[in-house]
Amino acid sequence: MSRRFACVALAGIASVISTAWAQQPESQPPTPPPAPAPIPAPPPPPKAIPVPEGPVVNKQELAGGLIVEDIIIGSGPEVKPGVAVLAHYHGTLKADGTVFQSSFETGEPVVFSLNGVIQGWAQGLPGMKVGGVRRLTIPAAMAYGERSPTEKIPPNSDLVFVIQLEESMWIEDLQEGTGPAATGPCVAVTTHTCKTEDGAEVAKADASNPYVWIPGEMNPPGTQFDTMQLAFEGMKVGGKRRVHIPARMNVSPPQLETDRPRDVPLTIEFELVGVRNLPQPQQQPRRPGGR
């Protein structure tokens, strides 16, 4: 190859490179990442609400000196022994009216089982209807006696509670069973249908694929009870029941796989087809308000 030809070839290559370089788009600054979405403000805390007052419309004295006074008689379902309820409460010392605990002050009602409260509550709430307001004057022997759970309640104090009932689970027996009875914590096997408030069927278990309930499966936060365990209590195999469960009591662990909707009111109609009772746990100390 002659020197002249090589020079011409190099010149041509240089011209091509120069043209290609000139055709490259100018570099653009990098696109900045999108701004993070604003964090929504937390909801405002519940506001305190006034403690209901008014004349007593019904009064009765029960065994042990427990005084039950209805200020408002509700129009909803009636509370039965051993169920769970959602209620506001205002607790004071009978001696001087000192407030020791009140959900009215926090504005947030609490969920609790009547199996886990002081004797005065367990005996004084059954018969009350949802929407009602009741005052309980509880002798020390039916409250905490000498073993007070807090310095705010001196030993051997008589207590007064004003209770406003917001919601209650209710249980209806449809058929008496003849087999072993469920007592305390248990593993229960059922066939059932679950319906929402509008009557829509949202879950079902039939004889070919029954459902196995385990303790802790429906455990409202901050409580020590299982809603369905309360529904099984005392029921015999072969029996049928219908239970209505308010939304605040229809809470399951997030890791539980189930086709039942959570956090909505449910009505479950079920037949108990098998049960295995488990050892009874030790009784936990009871606190004011029954929680």
Short mmCIF file of C-alpha atoms in Angstrom, two decimals:
data_model
loop_
_atom_site.label_atom_id
_atom_site.label_comp_id
_atom_site.label_asym_id
_atom_site.label_seq_id
_atom_site.Cartn_x
_atom_site.Cartn_y
_atom_site.Cartn_z
CA MET A 1 0.00 0.00 0.00
CA SER A 2 1.41 3.39 -0.97
CA ARG A 3 1.97 6.06 1.62
CA ARG A 4 -0.42 8.34 -0.24
CA PHE A 5 -3.22 5.75 -0.17
CA ALA A 6 -2.68 5.13 3.54
CA CYS A 7 -2.92 8.83 4.28
CA VAL A 8 -6.14 9.13 2.29
CA ALA A 9 -7.61 6.11 4.14
CA LEU A 10 -6.69 7.54 7.51
CA ALA A 11 -8.17 10.87 6.56
CA GLY A 12 -11.40 9.13 5.55
CA ILE A 13 -11.63 7.24 8.82
CA ALA A 14 -10.96 10.40 10.78
CA SER A 15 -13.72 12.17 8.85
CA VAL A 16 -16.22 9.37 9.63
CA ILE A 17 -15.32 9.41 13.33
CA SER A 18 -15.58 13.18 13.44
CA THR A 19 -19.00 13.12 11.78
CA ALA A 20 -20.29 10.37 14.10
CA TRP A 21 -19.06 12.27 17.13
CA ALA A 22 -20.74 15.42 15.94
CA GLN A 23 -24.01 13.55 15.55
CA GLN A 24 -24.00 12.35 19.18
CA PRO A 25 -26.70 14.15 21.25
CA GLU A 26 -25.48 16.50 23.86
CA SER A 27 -25.31 14.89 27.28
CA GLN A 28 -28.31 15.70 29.47
CA PRO A 29 -28.21 16.08 33.24
CA PRO A 30 -29.57 13.01 35.07
CA THR A 31 -33.27 13.07 35.84
CA PRO A 32 -33.74 13.64 39.56
CA PRO A 33 -35.64 10.90 41.42
CA PRO A 34 -39.29 11.62 42.13
CA ALA A 35 -40.04 13.30 45.39
CA PRO A 36 -41.20 10.87 48.10
CA ALA A 37 -44.91 10.75 48.70
CA PRO A 38 -45.93 12.79 51.71
CA ILE A 39 -46.55 10.79 54.86
CA PRO A 40 -50.20 11.12 55.83
CA ALA A 41 -50.81 12.74 59.17
CA PRO A 42 -51.92 10.31 61.89
CA PRO A 43 -55.59 10.47 62.78
CA PRO A 44 -56.33 12.72 65.73
CA PRO A 45 -56.66 10.91 69.05
CA PRO A 46 -60.20 10.30 70.32
CA LYS A 47 -61.61 13.15 72.35
CA ALA A 48 -62.95 12.81 75.87
CA ILE A 49 -66.69 12.47 76.11
CA PRO A 50 -68.94 13.34 79.04
CA VAL A 51 -70.00 10.68 81.51
CA PRO A 52 -73.75 10.08 81.13
CA GLU A 53 -75.96 11.36 83.91
CA GLY A 54 -79.66 11.24 84.58
CA PRO A 55 -82.36 9.91 86.86
CA VAL A 56 -82.45 6.23 87.72
CA VAL A 57 -85.24 4.46 85.81
CA ASN A 58 -84.75 1.02 87.33
CA LYS A 59 -82.95 -0.15 90.47
CA GLN A 60 -82.31 -3.55 91.98
CA GLU A 61 -80.07 -4.99 94.68
CA LEU A 62 -78.52 -8.36 93.90
CA ALA A 63 -76.92 -10.98 96.12
CA GLY A 64 -73.83 -9.81 97.95
CA GLY A 65 -75.00 -6.20 98.14
CA LEU A 66 -74.40 -5.37 94.46
CA ILE A 67 -76.62 -2.39 93.48
CA VAL A 68 -77.65 -2.12 89.81
CA GLU A 69 -79.18 1.16 88.60
CA ASP A 70 -80.27 1.74 85.00
CA ILE A 71 -80.02 5.34 83.82
CA ILE A 72 -80.87 4.48 80.20
CA ILE A 73 -82.40 1.18 79.15
CA GLY A 74 -81.00 0.20 75.77
CA SER A 75 -82.94 -1.16 72.80
CA GLY A 76 -80.30 -3.51 71.37
CA PRO A 77 -79.37 -7.14 72.12
CA GLU A 78 -79.31 -8.20 75.75
CA VAL A 79 -76.03 -9.16 77.39
CA LYS A 80 -75.79 -12.78 78.49
CA PRO A 81 -73.35 -14.22 81.07
CA GLY A 82 -69.89 -15.05 79.74
CA VAL A 83 -70.04 -13.07 76.47
CA ALA A 84 -67.79 -10.23 75.30
CA VAL A 85 -68.87 -6.60 75.11
CA LEU A 86 -67.62 -3.23 73.89
CA ALA A 87 -68.29 -0.51 76.46
CA HIS A 88 -67.29 2.79 78.00
CA TYR A 89 -66.80 2.82 81.77
CA HIS A 90 -66.09 5.37 84.49
CA GLY A 91 -64.73 4.02 87.78
CA THR A 92 -64.76 5.94 91.06
CA LEU A 93 -64.29 5.22 94.74
CA LYS A 94 -67.60 5.13 96.58
CA ALA A 95 -66.01 6.75 99.63
CA ASP A 96 -65.08 10.10 98.06
CA GLY A 97 -65.81 9.91 94.30
CA THR A 98 -62.15 9.83 93.26
CA VAL A 99 -61.80 8.68 89.64
CA PHE A 100 -59.34 5.80 89.28
CA GLN A 101 -59.96 4.87 85.63
CA SER A 102 -62.27 6.08 82.85
CA SER A 103 -62.58 5.29 79.15
CA PHE A 104 -64.81 8.37 78.84
CA GLU A 105 -61.70 10.46 79.52
CA THR A 106 -59.75 8.76 76.72
CA GLY A 107 -62.76 8.67 74.36
CA GLU A 108 -62.04 5.06 73.42
CA PRO A 109 -64.38 2.21 74.49
CA VAL A 110 -62.84 -1.12 75.48
CA VAL A 111 -63.52 -4.74 74.57
CA PHE A 112 -63.63 -7.31 77.35
CA SER A 113 -65.07 -10.69 78.24
CA LEU A 114 -67.38 -11.10 81.22
CA ASN A 115 -65.32 -14.19 82.09
CA GLY A 116 -62.32 -11.97 82.86
CA VAL A 117 -63.73 -9.19 85.06
CA ILE A 118 -64.44 -8.63 88.74
CA GLN A 119 -67.46 -10.39 90.19
CA GLY A 120 -69.49 -7.18 90.37
CA TRP A 121 -69.21 -6.72 86.61
CA ALA A 122 -69.79 -10.38 85.78
CA GLN A 123 -73.04 -10.33 87.74
CA GLY A 124 -74.06 -6.72 87.12
CA LEU A 125 -73.87 -6.53 83.30
CA PRO A 126 -76.03 -9.52 82.20
CA GLY A 127 -79.52 -8.29 81.38
CA MET A 128 -78.25 -4.92 80.17
CA LYS A 129 -79.10 -4.04 76.56
CA VAL A 130 -76.88 -2.43 73.93
CA GLY A 131 -77.35 1.35 74.00
CA GLY A 132 -78.03 1.35 77.73
CA VAL A 133 -76.28 3.14 80.58
CA ARG A 134 -75.99 1.40 83.96
CA ARG A 135 -74.41 2.28 87.29
CA LEU A 136 -72.96 -0.49 89.44
CA THR A 137 -72.19 0.05 93.12
CA ILE A 138 -69.92 -2.85 93.98
CA PRO A 139 -68.95 -3.96 97.51
CA ALA A 140 -65.25 -4.53 98.04
CA ALA A 141 -65.82 -8.28 98.35
CA MET A 142 -67.17 -8.33 94.77
CA ALA A 143 -64.42 -6.02 93.49
CA TYR A 144 -60.76 -6.37 94.53
CA GLY A 145 -61.03 -6.89 98.29
CA GLU A 146 -57.68 -6.59 100.03
CA ARG A 147 -55.65 -7.24 96.85
CA SER A 148 -55.98 -3.99 94.93
CA PRO A 149 -54.32 -3.98 91.48
CA THR A 150 -53.41 -0.27 91.67
CA GLU A 151 -52.46 2.35 94.24
CA LYS A 152 -55.45 4.38 93.08
CA ILE A 153 -57.78 1.83 94.73
CA PRO A 154 -57.12 1.38 98.45
CA PRO A 155 -57.64 -2.13 99.82
CA ASN A 156 -61.22 -3.06 100.73
CA SER A 157 -62.73 -0.24 98.67
CA ASP A 158 -66.33 -0.19 97.49
CA LEU A 159 -66.42 0.93 93.85
CA VAL A 160 -68.89 2.69 91.56
CA PHE A 161 -68.88 2.20 87.80
CA VAL A 162 -70.97 3.99 85.18
CA ILE A 163 -71.09 1.77 82.08
CA GLN A 164 -72.32 2.69 78.62
CA LEU A 165 -72.82 -0.42 76.50
CA GLU A 166 -71.80 0.08 72.85
CA GLU A 167 -71.90 -3.47 71.43
CA SER A 168 -72.19 -7.07 72.53
CA MET A 169 -71.74 -10.47 70.97
CA TRP A 170 -74.82 -12.62 71.26
CA ILE A 171 -75.32 -16.36 71.08
CA GLU A 172 -78.45 -18.28 70.11
CA ASP A 173 -78.80 -22.03 70.65
CA LEU A 174 -80.50 -23.71 67.68
CA GLN A 175 -80.09 -27.37 68.63
CA GLU A 176 -78.89 -29.14 71.78
CA GLY A 177 -76.01 -31.57 71.25
CA THR A 178 -75.58 -34.96 72.90
CA GLY A 179 -71.80 -35.45 72.76
CA PRO A 180 -68.90 -34.13 74.85
CA ALA A 181 -69.08 -30.48 75.88
CA ALA A 182 -66.56 -27.75 75.11
CA THR A 183 -65.13 -26.33 78.34
CA GLY A 184 -62.45 -23.68 78.47
CA PRO A 185 -59.84 -23.52 75.72
CA CYS A 186 -60.43 -26.17 73.08
CA VAL A 187 -59.78 -27.25 69.52
CA ALA A 188 -63.21 -27.30 67.88
CA VAL A 189 -64.29 -28.76 64.54
CA THR A 190 -67.35 -27.24 62.88
CA THR A 191 -69.39 -27.02 59.75
CA HIS A 192 -70.62 -23.45 59.34
CA THR A 193 -71.65 -20.51 57.22
CA CYS A 194 -70.43 -16.95 57.80
CA LYS A 195 -72.54 -13.99 56.71
CA THR A 196 -72.05 -10.23 56.81
CA GLU A 197 -74.63 -7.74 58.06
CA ASP A 198 -76.33 -7.59 54.65
CA GLY A 199 -76.81 -11.37 54.64
CA ALA A 200 -74.11 -12.11 52.06
CA GLU A 201 -72.41 -15.48 52.58
CA VAL A 202 -68.65 -14.92 52.77
CA ALA A 203 -67.31 -18.26 54.06
CA LYS A 204 -68.51 -21.83 54.40
CA ALA A 205 -67.32 -25.19 55.71
CA ASP A 206 -69.34 -28.33 55.00
CA ALA A 207 -69.12 -31.95 56.13
CA SER A 208 -66.68 -32.83 53.35
CA ASN A 209 -64.28 -30.10 54.48
CA PRO A 210 -65.00 -29.06 58.10
CA TYR A 211 -63.11 -26.23 59.76
CA VAL A 212 -60.75 -26.62 62.71
CA TRP A 213 -60.71 -23.70 65.17
CA ILE A 214 -57.71 -23.23 67.44
CA PRO A 215 -57.38 -20.96 70.50
CA GLY A 216 -56.14 -17.48 69.62
CA GLU A 217 -57.69 -17.53 66.16
CA MET A 218 -60.07 -14.63 66.92
CA ASN A 219 -58.34 -12.60 69.63
CA PRO A 220 -59.15 -8.86 69.87
CA PRO A 221 -56.01 -6.73 70.45
CA GLY A 222 -55.27 -5.92 74.07
CA THR A 223 -57.45 -8.72 75.42
CA GLN A 224 -56.88 -12.20 76.82
CA PHE A 225 -59.86 -13.97 75.26
CA ASP A 226 -60.80 -15.58 71.96
CA THR A 227 -64.25 -14.64 70.64
CA MET A 228 -65.04 -18.05 69.15
CA GLN A 229 -63.85 -19.85 72.28
CA LEU A 230 -66.57 -17.92 74.13
CA ALA A 231 -69.05 -19.05 71.47
CA PHE A 232 -68.11 -22.73 71.97
CA GLU A 233 -68.23 -22.65 75.78
CA GLY A 234 -70.65 -25.25 77.18
CA MET A 235 -71.74 -26.43 73.73
CA LYS A 236 -72.01 -30.18 73.12
CA VAL A 237 -70.96 -32.07 70.00
CA GLY A 238 -73.94 -32.33 67.67
CA GLY A 239 -75.29 -28.96 68.82
CA LYS A 240 -75.96 -25.97 66.61
CA ARG A 241 -75.56 -22.29 67.44
CA ARG A 242 -75.76 -18.89 65.84
CA VAL A 243 -73.35 -16.22 67.07
CA HIS A 244 -73.18 -12.54 66.14
CA ILE A 245 -69.69 -11.05 66.38
CA PRO A 246 -69.16 -7.24 66.31
CA ALA A 247 -66.33 -5.93 64.12
CA ARG A 248 -64.06 -5.09 67.09
CA MET A 249 -64.24 -8.73 68.18
CA ASN A 250 -63.65 -10.21 64.70
CA VAL A 251 -59.89 -9.83 64.68
CA SER A 252 -57.45 -12.57 63.62
CA PRO A 253 -53.64 -12.73 63.47
CA PRO A 254 -52.36 -11.41 60.11
CA GLN A 255 -50.50 -14.67 59.42
CA LEU A 256 -53.71 -16.72 59.69
CA GLU A 257 -54.92 -17.92 56.30
CA THR A 258 -58.71 -17.76 56.22
CA ASP A 259 -61.42 -16.78 53.77
CA ARG A 260 -63.36 -15.05 56.55
CA PRO A 261 -63.28 -11.25 56.30
CA ARG A 262 -61.75 -9.52 59.29
CA ASP A 263 -62.78 -6.36 61.13
CA VAL A 264 -66.42 -6.52 59.99
CA PRO A 265 -69.50 -7.73 61.86
CA LEU A 266 -70.16 -11.41 61.22
CA THR A 267 -72.95 -13.85 61.96
CA ILE A 268 -71.74 -17.45 62.10
CA GLU A 269 -74.17 -20.35 62.17
CA PHE A 270 -72.36 -23.56 63.01
CA GLU A 271 -72.62 -27.17 64.14
CA LEU A 272 -70.03 -28.57 66.52
CA VAL A 273 -68.88 -31.89 65.04
CA GLY A 274 -65.86 -32.50 67.25
CA VAL A 275 -64.00 -31.02 70.21
CA ARG A 276 -60.81 -31.58 72.19
CA ASN A 277 -60.58 -29.67 75.46
CA LEU A 278 -57.17 -28.32 76.42
CA PRO A 279 -55.62 -27.74 79.87
CA GLN A 280 -57.01 -24.70 81.66
CA PRO A 281 -54.54 -21.77 81.82
CA GLN A 282 -53.80 -20.07 85.11
CA GLN A 283 -56.13 -17.17 85.89
CA GLN A 284 -54.53 -13.82 85.05
CA PRO A 285 -54.76 -10.95 87.56
CA ARG A 286 -57.85 -8.84 86.92
CA ARG A 287 -57.38 -5.12 86.34
CA PRO A 288 -59.74 -2.16 86.57
CA GLY A 289 -62.29 -2.16 83.82
CA GLY A 290 -61.89 -5.89 83.35
CA ARG A 291 -59.21 -5.69 80.67
#
